[in-house]
JSON list of C-alpha atoms in Angstrom, two decimals:
[
{"chain": "E", "resi": 1, "resn": "ALA", "atom": "CA", "xyz": [5.98, -4.28, -16.21]},
{"chain": "E", "resi": 2, "resn": "GLN", "atom": "CA", "xyz": [6.27, -1.27, -14.03]},
{"chain": "E", "resi": 3, "resn": "SER", "atom": "CA", "xyz": [8.44, -1.67, -10.95]},
{"chain": "E", "resi": 4, "resn": "VAL", "atom": "CA", "xyz": [9.33, 0.40, -7.92]},
{"chain": "E", "resi": 5, "resn": "SER", "atom": "CA", "xyz": [12.69, 0.04, -6.20]},
{"chain": "E", "resi": 6, "resn": "GLN", "atom": "CA", "xyz": [13.49, 1.13, -2.70]},
{"chain": "E", "resi": 7, "resn": "HIS", "atom": "CA", "xyz": [17.20, 0.89, -2.20]},
{"chain": "E", "resi": 8, "resn": "ASN", "atom": "CA", "xyz": [17.41, 0.40, 1.53]},
{"chain": "E", "resi": 9, "resn": "HIS", "atom": "CA", "xyz": [15.75, -2.43, 3.37]},
{"chain": "E", "resi": 10, "resn": "HIS", "atom": "CA", "xyz": [16.58, -1.18, 6.86]},
{"chain": "E", "resi": 11, "resn": "VAL", "atom": "CA", "xyz": [17.96, 2.19, 7.91]},
{"chain": "E", "resi": 12, "resn": "ILE", "atom": "CA", "xyz": [19.12, 2.92, 11.45]},
{"chain": "E", "resi": 13, "resn": "LEU", "atom": "CA", "xyz": [19.65, 6.52, 12.51]},
{"chain": "E", "resi": 14, "resn": "SER", "atom": "CA", "xyz": [20.19, 8.45, 15.69]},
{"chain": "E", "resi": 15, "resn": "GLU", "atom": "CA", "xyz": [17.75, 11.19, 16.61]},
{"chain": "E", "resi": 16, "resn": "ALA", "atom": "CA", "xyz": [18.43, 14.51, 14.86]},
{"chain": "E", "resi": 17, "resn": "ALA", "atom": "CA", "xyz": [20.19, 12.79, 11.97]},
{"chain": "E", "resi": 18, "resn": "SER", "atom": "CA", "xyz": [19.06, 13.62, 8.45]},
{"chain": "E", "resi": 19, "resn": "LEU", "atom": "CA", "xyz": [17.11, 11.08, 6.45]},
{"chain": "E", "resi": 20, "resn": "GLU", "atom": "CA", "xyz": [16.95, 10.28, 2.77]},
{"chain": "E", "resi": 21, "resn": "LEU", "atom": "CA", "xyz": [15.16, 7.19, 1.49]},
{"chain": "E", "resi": 22, "resn": "GLY", "atom": "CA", "xyz": [15.56, 6.34, -2.15]},
{"chain": "E", "resi": 23, "resn": "CYS", "atom": "CA", "xyz": [12.78, 5.39, -4.55]},
{"chain": "E", "resi": 24, "resn": "ASN", "atom": "CA", "xyz": [13.11, 4.72, -8.27]},
{"chain": "E", "resi": 25, "resn": "TYR", "atom": "CA", "xyz": [10.47, 3.58, -10.69]},
{"chain": "E", "resi": 26, "resn": "SER", "atom": "CA", "xyz": [10.59, 2.16, -14.18]},
{"chain": "E", "resi": 27, "resn": "TYR", "atom": "CA", "xyz": [7.58, 3.65, -15.97]},
{"chain": "E", "resi": 28, "resn": "GLY", "atom": "CA", "xyz": [8.41, 6.34, -18.53]},
{"chain": "E", "resi": 29, "resn": "GLY", "atom": "CA", "xyz": [5.09, 8.12, -18.86]},
{"chain": "E", "resi": 30, "resn": "THR", "atom": "CA", "xyz": [3.14, 10.42, -16.62]},
{"chain": "E", "resi": 31, "resn": "VAL", "atom": "CA", "xyz": [3.08, 9.18, -13.05]},
{"chain": "E", "resi": 32, "resn": "ASN", "atom": "CA", "xyz": [1.54, 9.99, -9.71]},
{"chain": "E", "resi": 33, "resn": "LEU", "atom": "CA", "xyz": [3.91, 9.32, -6.84]},
{"chain": "E", "resi": 34, "resn": "PHE", "atom": "CA", "xyz": [3.25, 8.55, -3.21]},
{"chain": "E", "resi": 35, "resn": "TRP", "atom": "CA", "xyz": [5.00, 7.83, 0.04]},
{"chain": "E", "resi": 36, "resn": "TYR", "atom": "CA", "xyz": [3.06, 5.87, 2.64]},
{"chain": "E", "resi": 37, "resn": "VAL", "atom": "CA", "xyz": [4.12, 5.23, 6.22]},
{"chain": "E", "resi": 38, "resn": "GLN", "atom": "CA", "xyz": [3.17, 2.40, 8.53]},
{"chain": "E", "resi": 39, "resn": "TYR", "atom": "CA", "xyz": [3.90, 3.03, 12.19]},
{"chain": "E", "resi": 40, "resn": "PRO", "atom": "CA", "xyz": [4.16, -0.05, 14.40]},
{"chain": "E", "resi": 41, "resn": "GLY", "atom": "CA", "xyz": [0.73, -1.54, 14.89]},
{"chain": "E", "resi": 42, "resn": "GLN", "atom": "CA", "xyz": [-1.01, 1.08, 12.78]},
{"chain": "E", "resi": 43, "resn": "HIS", "atom": "CA", "xyz": [-2.58, 1.42, 9.34]},
{"chain": "E", "resi": 44, "resn": "LEU", "atom": "CA", "xyz": [-0.80, 2.54, 6.24]},
{"chain": "E", "resi": 45, "resn": "GLN", "atom": "CA", "xyz": [-1.07, 6.32, 6.06]},
{"chain": "E", "resi": 46, "resn": "LEU", "atom": "CA", "xyz": [-0.34, 8.72, 3.25]},
{"chain": "E", "resi": 47, "resn": "LEU", "atom": "CA", "xyz": [2.75, 10.80, 4.00]},
{"chain": "E", "resi": 48, "resn": "LEU", "atom": "CA", "xyz": [2.83, 12.86, 0.82]},
{"chain": "E", "resi": 49, "resn": "LYS", "atom": "CA", "xyz": [2.00, 12.74, -2.86]},
{"chain": "E", "resi": 50, "resn": "TYR", "atom": "CA", "xyz": [3.04, 14.25, -6.15]},
{"chain": "E", "resi": 51, "resn": "PHE", "atom": "CA", "xyz": [0.72, 14.69, -9.12]},
{"chain": "E", "resi": 52, "resn": "SER", "atom": "CA", "xyz": [2.04, 17.71, -11.00]},
{"chain": "E", "resi": 53, "resn": "GLY", "atom": "CA", "xyz": [3.58, 21.14, -10.52]},
{"chain": "E", "resi": 54, "resn": "ASP", "atom": "CA", "xyz": [6.37, 21.87, -8.08]},
{"chain": "E", "resi": 55, "resn": "PRO", "atom": "CA", "xyz": [8.53, 18.74, -7.95]},
{"chain": "E", "resi": 56, "resn": "LEU", "atom": "CA", "xyz": [9.38, 19.39, -4.31]},
{"chain": "E", "resi": 57, "resn": "VAL", "atom": "CA", "xyz": [6.41, 18.31, -2.24]},
{"chain": "E", "resi": 58, "resn": "LYS", "atom": "CA", "xyz": [5.94, 18.68, 1.47]},
{"chain": "E", "resi": 59, "resn": "GLY", "atom": "CA", "xyz": [4.04, 16.22, 3.58]},
{"chain": "E", "resi": 60, "resn": "ILE", "atom": "CA", "xyz": [3.09, 15.71, 7.16]},
{"chain": "E", "resi": 61, "resn": "LYS", "atom": "CA", "xyz": [5.50, 15.66, 10.09]},
{"chain": "E", "resi": 62, "resn": "GLY", "atom": "CA", "xyz": [8.24, 17.58, 8.32]},
{"chain": "E", "resi": 63, "resn": "PHE", "atom": "CA", "xyz": [8.77, 15.11, 5.49]},
{"chain": "E", "resi": 64, "resn": "GLU", "atom": "CA", "xyz": [9.37, 16.19, 1.93]},
{"chain": "E", "resi": 65, "resn": "ALA", "atom": "CA", "xyz": [10.12, 14.45, -1.35]},
{"chain": "E", "resi": 66, "resn": "GLU", "atom": "CA", "xyz": [11.59, 15.56, -4.64]},
{"chain": "E", "resi": 67, "resn": "PHE", "atom": "CA", "xyz": [10.47, 14.25, -8.00]},
{"chain": "E", "resi": 68, "resn": "ILE", "atom": "CA", "xyz": [13.35, 14.14, -10.46]},
{"chain": "E", "resi": 69, "resn": "LYS", "atom": "CA", "xyz": [11.86, 13.07, -13.76]},
{"chain": "E", "resi": 70, "resn": "SER", "atom": "CA", "xyz": [15.18, 12.55, -15.51]},
{"chain": "E", "resi": 71, "resn": "LYS", "atom": "CA", "xyz": [16.25, 10.11, -12.82]},
{"chain": "E", "resi": 72, "resn": "PHE", "atom": "CA", "xyz": [12.83, 8.42, -12.39]},
{"chain": "E", "resi": 73, "resn": "SER", "atom": "CA", "xyz": [13.24, 9.10, -8.70]},
{"chain": "E", "resi": 74, "resn": "PHE", "atom": "CA", "xyz": [11.10, 10.29, -5.82]},
{"chain": "E", "resi": 75, "resn": "ASN", "atom": "CA", "xyz": [13.31, 10.32, -2.74]},
{"chain": "E", "resi": 76, "resn": "LEU", "atom": "CA", "xyz": [11.93, 11.01, 0.70]},
{"chain": "E", "resi": 77, "resn": "ARG", "atom": "CA", "xyz": [13.78, 13.37, 3.03]},
{"chain": "E", "resi": 78, "resn": "LYS", "atom": "CA", "xyz": [13.61, 14.77, 6.53]},
{"chain": "E", "resi": 79, "resn": "PRO", "atom": "CA", "xyz": [16.26, 17.12, 7.95]},
{"chain": "E", "resi": 80, "resn": "SER", "atom": "CA", "xyz": [16.10, 15.84, 11.51]},
{"chain": "E", "resi": 81, "resn": "VAL", "atom": "CA", "xyz": [14.44, 12.56, 12.49]},
{"chain": "E", "resi": 82, "resn": "GLN", "atom": "CA", "xyz": [12.77, 11.80, 15.79]},
{"chain": "E", "resi": 83, "resn": "TRP", "atom": "CA", "xyz": [12.30, 8.53, 17.63]},
{"chain": "E", "resi": 84, "resn": "SER", "atom": "CA", "xyz": [8.60, 8.73, 16.68]},
{"chain": "E", "resi": 85, "resn": "ASP", "atom": "CA", "xyz": [9.56, 8.45, 13.00]},
{"chain": "E", "resi": 86, "resn": "THR", "atom": "CA", "xyz": [10.40, 4.79, 13.57]},
{"chain": "E", "resi": 87, "resn": "ALA", "atom": "CA", "xyz": [8.19, 3.05, 11.01]},
{"chain": "E", "resi": 88, "resn": "GLU", "atom": "CA", "xyz": [8.16, 1.34, 7.65]},
{"chain": "E", "resi": 89, "resn": "TYR", "atom": "CA", "xyz": [8.04, 3.59, 4.59]},
{"chain": "E", "resi": 90, "resn": "PHE", "atom": "CA", "xyz": [6.61, 2.57, 1.23]},
{"chain": "E", "resi": 91, "resn": "CYS", "atom": "CA", "xyz": [7.01, 4.32, -2.08]},
{"chain": "E", "resi": 92, "resn": "ALA", "atom": "CA", "xyz": [4.18, 3.81, -4.58]},
{"chain": "E", "resi": 93, "resn": "VAL", "atom": "CA", "xyz": [3.63, 4.78, -8.19]},
{"chain": "E", "resi": 94, "resn": "ARG", "atom": "CA", "xyz": [0.48, 5.09, -10.23]},
{"chain": "E", "resi": 95, "resn": "ARG", "atom": "CA", "xyz": [0.47, 5.67, -13.92]},
{"chain": "E", "resi": 96, "resn": "GLY", "atom": "CA", "xyz": [-1.22, 8.95, -14.76]},
{"chain": "E", "resi": 97, "resn": "ALA", "atom": "CA", "xyz": [-4.13, 9.53, -17.14]},
{"chain": "E", "resi": 98, "resn": "GLY", "atom": "CA", "xyz": [-6.82, 7.59, -15.39]},
{"chain": "E", "resi": 99, "resn": "SER", "atom": "CA", "xyz": [-5.00, 4.61, -13.99]},
{"chain": "E", "resi": 100, "resn": "TYR", "atom": "CA", "xyz": [-6.02, 3.29, -10.60]},
{"chain": "E", "resi": 101, "resn": "GLN", "atom": "CA", "xyz": [-3.48, 0.63, -9.76]},
{"chain": "E", "resi": 102, "resn": "LEU", "atom": "CA", "xyz": [-0.73, 1.47, -7.29]},
{"chain": "E", "resi": 103, "resn": "THR", "atom": "CA", "xyz": [2.59, -0.34, -7.59]},
{"chain": "E", "resi": 104, "resn": "PHE", "atom": "CA", "xyz": [4.46, -0.41, -4.29]},
{"chain": "E", "resi": 105, "resn": "GLY", "atom": "CA", "xyz": [8.10, -0.79, -3.44]},
{"chain": "E", "resi": 106, "resn": "LYS", "atom": "CA", "xyz": [9.11, -3.39, -0.88]},
{"chain": "E", "resi": 107, "resn": "GLY", "atom": "CA", "xyz": [9.42, -0.82, 1.85]},
{"chain": "E", "resi": 108, "resn": "THR", "atom": "CA", "xyz": [12.21, 0.58, 3.99]},
{"chain": "E", "resi": 109, "resn": "LYS", "atom": "CA", "xyz": [12.20, 0.03, 7.70]},
{"chain": "E", "resi": 110, "resn": "LEU", "atom": "CA", "xyz": [13.48, 3.04, 9.63]},
{"chain": "E", "resi": 111, "resn": "SER", "atom": "CA", "xyz": [14.68, 2.64, 13.19]},
{"chain": "E", "resi": 112, "resn": "VAL", "atom": "CA", "xyz": [15.52, 5.84, 15.06]},
{"chain": "E", "resi": 113, "resn": "ILE", "atom": "CA", "xyz": [17.64, 5.42, 18.16]},
{"chain": "E", "resi": 114, "resn": "PRO", "atom": "CA", "xyz": [16.98, 7.92, 20.97]},
{"chain": "A", "resi": 1, "resn": "GLY", "atom": "CA", "xyz": [-15.62, 9.70, 10.31]},
{"chain": "A", "resi": 2, "resn": "ALA", "atom": "CA", "xyz": [-15.01, 5.97, 10.33]},
{"chain": "A", "resi": 3, "resn": "GLY", "atom": "CA", "xyz": [-12.15, 4.60, 8.31]},
{"chain": "A", "resi": 4, "resn": "VAL", "atom": "CA", "xyz": [-11.83, 1.38, 6.37]},
{"chain": "A", "resi": 5, "resn": "SER", "atom": "CA", "xyz": [-12.48, -1.58, 8.62]},
{"chain": "A", "resi": 6, "resn": "GLN", "atom": "CA", "xyz": [-11.50, -5.18, 8.12]},
{"chain": "A", "resi": 7, "resn": "SER", "atom": "CA", "xyz": [-12.38, -8.39, 9.89]},
{"chain": "A", "resi": 8, "resn": "PRO", "atom": "CA", "xyz": [-11.11, -10.54, 11.35]},
{"chain": "A", "resi": 9, "resn": "SER", "atom": "CA", "xyz": [-7.90, -8.83, 12.42]},
{"chain": "A", "resi": 10, "resn": "ASN", "atom": "CA", "xyz": [-6.17, -12.18, 12.71]},
{"chain": "A", "resi": 11, "resn": "LYS", "atom": "CA", "xyz": [-7.04, -15.55, 11.23]},
{"chain": "A", "resi": 12, "resn": "VAL", "atom": "CA", "xyz": [-5.27, -18.84, 11.77]},
{"chain": "A", "resi": 13, "resn": "THR", "atom": "CA", "xyz": [-6.42, -21.69, 9.59]},
{"chain": "A", "resi": 14, "resn": "GLU", "atom": "CA", "xyz": [-5.33, -25.14, 8.63]},
{"chain": "A", "resi": 15, "resn": "LYS", "atom": "CA", "xyz": [-3.95, -25.86, 5.20]},
{"chain": "A", "resi": 16, "resn": "GLY", "atom": "CA", "xyz": [-6.76, -26.85, 2.86]},
{"chain": "A", "resi": 17, "resn": "LYS", "atom": "CA", "xyz": [-9.50, -24.88, 4.62]},
{"chain": "A", "resi": 18, "resn": "ASP", "atom": "CA", "xyz": [-11.39, -21.99, 3.04]},
{"chain": "A", "resi": 19, "resn": "VAL", "atom": "CA", "xyz": [-11.28, -18.50, 4.55]},
{"chain": "A", "resi": 20, "resn": "GLU", "atom": "CA", "xyz": [-13.30, -15.34, 4.07]},
{"chain": "A", "resi": 21, "resn": "LEU", "atom": "CA", "xyz": [-11.93, -11.90, 4.76]},
{"chain": "A", "resi": 22, "resn": "ARG", "atom": "CA", "xyz": [-14.20, -8.89, 5.01]},
{"chain": "A", "resi": 23, "resn": "CYS", "atom": "CA", "xyz": [-13.72, -5.23, 4.16]},
{"chain": "A", "resi": 24, "resn": "ASP", "atom": "CA", "xyz": [-16.01, -2.31, 4.97]},
{"chain": "A", "resi": 25, "resn": "PRO", "atom": "CA", "xyz": [-14.92, 0.71, 2.95]},
{"chain": "A", "resi": 26, "resn": "ILE", "atom": "CA", "xyz": [-15.41, 4.31, 3.91]},
{"chain": "A", "resi": 27, "resn": "SER", "atom": "CA", "xyz": [-18.99, 5.36, 3.28]},
{"chain": "A", "resi": 28, "resn": "GLY", "atom": "CA", "xyz": [-19.35, 6.99, -0.13]},
{"chain": "A", "resi": 29, "resn": "HIS", "atom": "CA", "xyz": [-16.17, 5.54, -1.56]},
{"chain": "A", "resi": 30, "resn": "THR", "atom": "CA", "xyz": [-16.91, 3.91, -4.90]},
{"chain": "A", "resi": 31, "resn": "ALA", "atom": "CA", "xyz": [-13.53, 2.30, -5.49]},
{"chain": "A", "resi": 32, "resn": "LEU", "atom": "CA", "xyz": [-12.27, -0.63, -3.41]},
{"chain": "A", "resi": 33, "resn": "TYR", "atom": "CA", "xyz": [-8.94, -2.44, -3.63]},
{"chain": "A", "resi": 34, "resn": "TRP", "atom": "CA", "xyz": [-7.45, -5.57, -2.12]},
{"chain": "A", "resi": 35, "resn": "TYR", "atom": "CA", "xyz": [-3.70, -5.94, -1.62]},
{"chain": "A", "resi": 36, "resn": "ARG", "atom": "CA", "xyz": [-1.53, -8.62, -0.11]},
{"chain": "A", "resi": 37, "resn": "GLN", "atom": "CA", "xyz": [1.56, -7.88, 1.97]},
{"chain": "A", "resi": 38, "resn": "SER", "atom": "CA", "xyz": [3.88, -10.82, 2.46]},
{"chain": "A", "resi": 39, "resn": "LEU", "atom": "CA", "xyz": [6.82, -10.79, 4.85]},
{"chain": "A", "resi": 40, "resn": "GLY", "atom": "CA", "xyz": [9.59, -8.59, 3.48]},
{"chain": "A", "resi": 41, "resn": "GLN", "atom": "CA", "xyz": [7.59, -7.69, 0.39]},
{"chain": "A", "resi": 42, "resn": "GLY", "atom": "CA", "xyz": [5.75, -4.60, -0.69]},
{"chain": "A", "resi": 43, "resn": "LEU", "atom": "CA", "xyz": [2.06, -4.53, -1.28]},
{"chain": "A", "resi": 44, "resn": "GLU", "atom": "CA", "xyz": [0.87, -6.73, -4.10]},
{"chain": "A", "resi": 45, "resn": "PHE", "atom": "CA", "xyz": [-2.30, -5.66, -5.92]},
{"chain": "A", "resi": 46, "resn": "LEU", "atom": "CA", "xyz": [-4.98, -8.35, -6.00]},
{"chain": "A", "resi": 47, "resn": "ILE", "atom": "CA", "xyz": [-8.29, -6.97, -7.22]},
{"chain": "A", "resi": 48, "resn": "TYR", "atom": "CA", "xyz": [-10.12, -3.71, -7.79]},
{"chain": "A", "resi": 49, "resn": "PHE", "atom": "CA", "xyz": [-13.81, -2.79, -7.76]},
{"chain": "A", "resi": 50, "resn": "GLN", "atom": "CA", "xyz": [-15.24, 0.45, -9.13]},
{"chain": "A", "resi": 51, "resn": "GLY", "atom": "CA", "xyz": [-18.94, 1.06, -8.79]},
{"chain": "A", "resi": 52, "resn": "ASN", "atom": "CA", "xyz": [-20.97, -1.39, -10.82]},
{"chain": "A", "resi": 53, "resn": "SER", "atom": "CA", "xyz": [-18.22, -2.07, -13.34]},
{"chain": "A", "resi": 54, "resn": "ALA", "atom": "CA", "xyz": [-16.68, -5.49, -13.77]},
{"chain": "A", "resi": 55, "resn": "PRO", "atom": "CA", "xyz": [-13.82, -5.89, -11.29]},
{"chain": "A", "resi": 56, "resn": "ASP", "atom": "CA", "xyz": [-10.20, -6.00, -12.36]},
{"chain": "A", "resi": 57, "resn": "LYS", "atom": "CA", "xyz": [-9.05, -9.42, -11.16]},
{"chain": "A", "resi": 58, "resn": "SER", "atom": "CA", "xyz": [-5.69, -9.31, -12.88]},
{"chain": "A", "resi": 59, "resn": "GLY", "atom": "CA", "xyz": [-3.72, -9.44, -9.63]},
{"chain": "A", "resi": 60, "resn": "LEU", "atom": "CA", "xyz": [-5.32, -12.57, -8.17]},
{"chain": "A", "resi": 61, "resn": "PRO", "atom": "CA", "xyz": [-2.51, -15.13, -7.85]},
{"chain": "A", "resi": 62, "resn": "SER", "atom": "CA", "xyz": [-4.61, -18.24, -8.56]},
{"chain": "A", "resi": 63, "resn": "ASP", "atom": "CA", "xyz": [-8.17, -19.42, -9.14]},
{"chain": "A", "resi": 64, "resn": "ARG", "atom": "CA", "xyz": [-8.35, -20.27, -5.44]},
{"chain": "A", "resi": 65, "resn": "PHE", "atom": "CA", "xyz": [-8.76, -16.54, -4.82]},
{"chain": "A", "resi": 66, "resn": "SER", "atom": "CA", "xyz": [-12.02, -14.73, -5.49]},
{"chain": "A", "resi": 67, "resn": "ALA", "atom": "CA", "xyz": [-13.70, -11.58, -4.27]},
{"chain": "A", "resi": 68, "resn": "GLU", "atom": "CA", "xyz": [-17.07, -9.98, -4.46]},
{"chain": "A", "resi": 69, "resn": "ARG", "atom": "CA", "xyz": [-18.55, -6.66, -3.52]},
{"chain": "A", "resi": 70, "resn": "THR", "atom": "CA", "xyz": [-22.20, -6.58, -2.56]},
{"chain": "A", "resi": 71, "resn": "GLY", "atom": "CA", "xyz": [-24.30, -3.48, -3.05]},
{"chain": "A", "resi": 72, "resn": "GLY", "atom": "CA", "xyz": [-21.29, -1.42, -3.97]},
{"chain": "A", "resi": 73, "resn": "SER", "atom": "CA", "xyz": [-20.10, -1.42, -0.38]},
{"chain": "A", "resi": 74, "resn": "VAL", "atom": "CA", "xyz": [-18.82, -4.37, 1.65]},
{"chain": "A", "resi": 75, "resn": "SER", "atom": "CA", "xyz": [-16.35, -6.70, -0.01]},
{"chain": "A", "resi": 76, "resn": "THR", "atom": "CA", "xyz": [-15.36, -10.27, 0.79]},
{"chain": "A", "resi": 77, "resn": "LEU", "atom": "CA", "xyz": [-12.12, -11.89, -0.30]},
{"chain": "A", "resi": 78, "resn": "THR", "atom": "CA", "xyz": [-12.33, -15.69, -0.32]},
{"chain": "A", "resi": 79, "resn": "ILE", "atom": "CA", "xyz": [-9.37, -18.02, -0.43]},
{"chain": "A", "resi": 80, "resn": "GLN", "atom": "CA", "xyz": [-10.24, -21.66, -1.09]},
{"chain": "A", "resi": 81, "resn": "ARG", "atom": "CA", "xyz": [-8.09, -24.62, -0.11]},
{"chain": "A", "resi": 82, "resn": "THR", "atom": "CA", "xyz": [-5.56, -22.37, 1.63]},
{"chain": "A", "resi": 83, "resn": "GLN", "atom": "CA", "xyz": [-1.86, -23.07, 1.26]},
{"chain": "A", "resi": 84, "resn": "GLN", "atom": "CA", "xyz": [1.02, -22.02, 3.50]},
{"chain": "A", "resi": 85, "resn": "GLU", "atom": "CA", "xyz": [2.21, -19.52, 0.90]},
{"chain": "A", "resi": 86, "resn": "ASP", "atom": "CA", "xyz": [-1.10, -17.69, 1.34]},
{"chain": "A", "resi": 87, "resn": "SER", "atom": "CA", "xyz": [0.07, -16.55, 4.78]},
{"chain": "A", "resi": 88, "resn": "ALA", "atom": "CA", "xyz": [0.27, -12.76, 4.61]},
{"chain": "A", "resi": 89, "resn": "VAL", "atom": "CA", "xyz": [-1.46, -9.58, 5.66]},
{"chain": "A", "resi": 90, "resn": "TYR", "atom": "CA", "xyz": [-4.41, -8.81, 3.41]},
{"chain": "A", "resi": 91, "resn": "LEU", "atom": "CA", "xyz": [-5.11, -5.10, 3.11]},
{"chain": "A", "resi": 92, "resn": "CYS", "atom": "CA", "xyz": [-8.18, -3.38, 1.81]},
{"chain": "A", "resi": 93, "resn": "ALA", "atom": "CA", "xyz": [-8.29, 0.23, 0.61]},
{"chain": "A", "resi": 94, "resn": "SER", "atom": "CA", "xyz": [-10.99, 2.50, -0.70]},
{"chain": "A", "resi": 95, "resn": "SER", "atom": "CA", "xyz": [-11.17, 5.84, -2.48]},
{"chain": "A", "resi": 96, "resn": "PHE", "atom": "CA", "xyz": [-13.84, 8.19, -3.74]},
{"chain": "A", "resi": 97, "resn": "ASP", "atom": "CA", "xyz": [-13.15, 7.39, -7.34]},
{"chain": "A", "resi": 98, "resn": "SER", "atom": "CA", "xyz": [-10.46, 5.57, -9.24]},
{"chain": "A", "resi": 99, "resn": "GLN", "atom": "CA", "xyz": [-10.00, 8.36, -11.74]},
{"chain": "A", "resi": 100, "resn": "GLY", "atom": "CA", "xyz": [-7.79, 11.27, -10.99]},
{"chain": "A", "resi": 101, "resn": "PRO", "atom": "CA", "xyz": [-5.51, 11.81, -8.04]},
{"chain": "A", "resi": 102, "resn": "LYS", "atom": "CA", "xyz": [-7.72, 10.25, -5.38]},
{"chain": "A", "resi": 103, "resn": "GLU", "atom": "CA", "xyz": [-6.02, 9.03, -2.25]},
{"chain": "A", "resi": 104, "resn": "GLN", "atom": "CA", "xyz": [-6.48, 5.41, -1.23]},
{"chain": "A", "resi": 105, "resn": "TYR", "atom": "CA", "xyz": [-7.33, 4.94, 2.44]},
{"chain": "A", "resi": 106, "resn": "PHE", "atom": "CA", "xyz": [-6.14, 1.67, 3.91]},
{"chain": "A", "resi": 107, "resn": "GLY", "atom": "CA", "xyz": [-7.68, -0.56, 6.53]},
{"chain": "A", "resi": 108, "resn": "PRO", "atom": "CA", "xyz": [-5.75, -2.24, 9.34]},
{"chain": "A", "resi": 109, "resn": "GLY", "atom": "CA", "xyz": [-5.48, -5.51, 7.46]},
{"chain": "A", "resi": 110, "resn": "THR", "atom": "CA", "xyz": [-6.20, -9.14, 8.24]},
{"chain": "A", "resi": 111, "resn": "ARG", "atom": "CA", "xyz": [-3.20, -11.23, 9.22]},
{"chain": "A", "resi": 112, "resn": "LEU", "atom": "CA", "xyz": [-3.73, -14.71, 7.79]},
{"chain": "A", "resi": 113, "resn": "THR", "atom": "CA", "xyz": [-1.64, -17.61, 9.02]},
{"chain": "A", "resi": 114, "resn": "VAL", "atom": "CA", "xyz": [-1.99, -20.97, 7.33]},
{"chain": "A", "resi": 115, "resn": "THR", "atom": "CA", "xyz": [-0.60, -23.83, 9.41]}
]
């Protein structure tokens, strides 16, 4: 069965620090990759997505992620975090070629200290 | 426009009771999904509806769980004889179509607590 691993359960950073959240998946075929964010008390929102093309994708609020096929990874990055980035981040994978089911990682909680 | 809405936002029920959770997808979205988010876990797929096709129920954890979608719009997730392990946040999502790179839009969820 396909699985998605997020390496960090809880990350604590000071403002202006750089962020990298790891995500690895187990499926070997074509995949669509997503990062979702859930701010405290809010809905899950799409942060960014990769379907094809340039493996470096840019999302909202200065986030970016790089798809490295050889490593089955899709790590999320931000050069300088803000207190408002405090949230829970979920990586999700969908098999390509017509699949609909998203498989989510367990999430990484990010706390940014002012 | 309006997003995915879910009701109730919170539900506390006694063990053994039945509960119904409702989802109103975004107008025009043909695909609808239910997920469960337990404490410290990611989102677990439960069931998927696409248009008039038979739903994919492969993620339902037991036969106490069922869901229907009336008129291709509103969906109801029913949990019979609730157990404490059913306590979780139940999330609904919708998208224009299941095929291709269509984004799933999530609702706010229903927090279910079984006492």
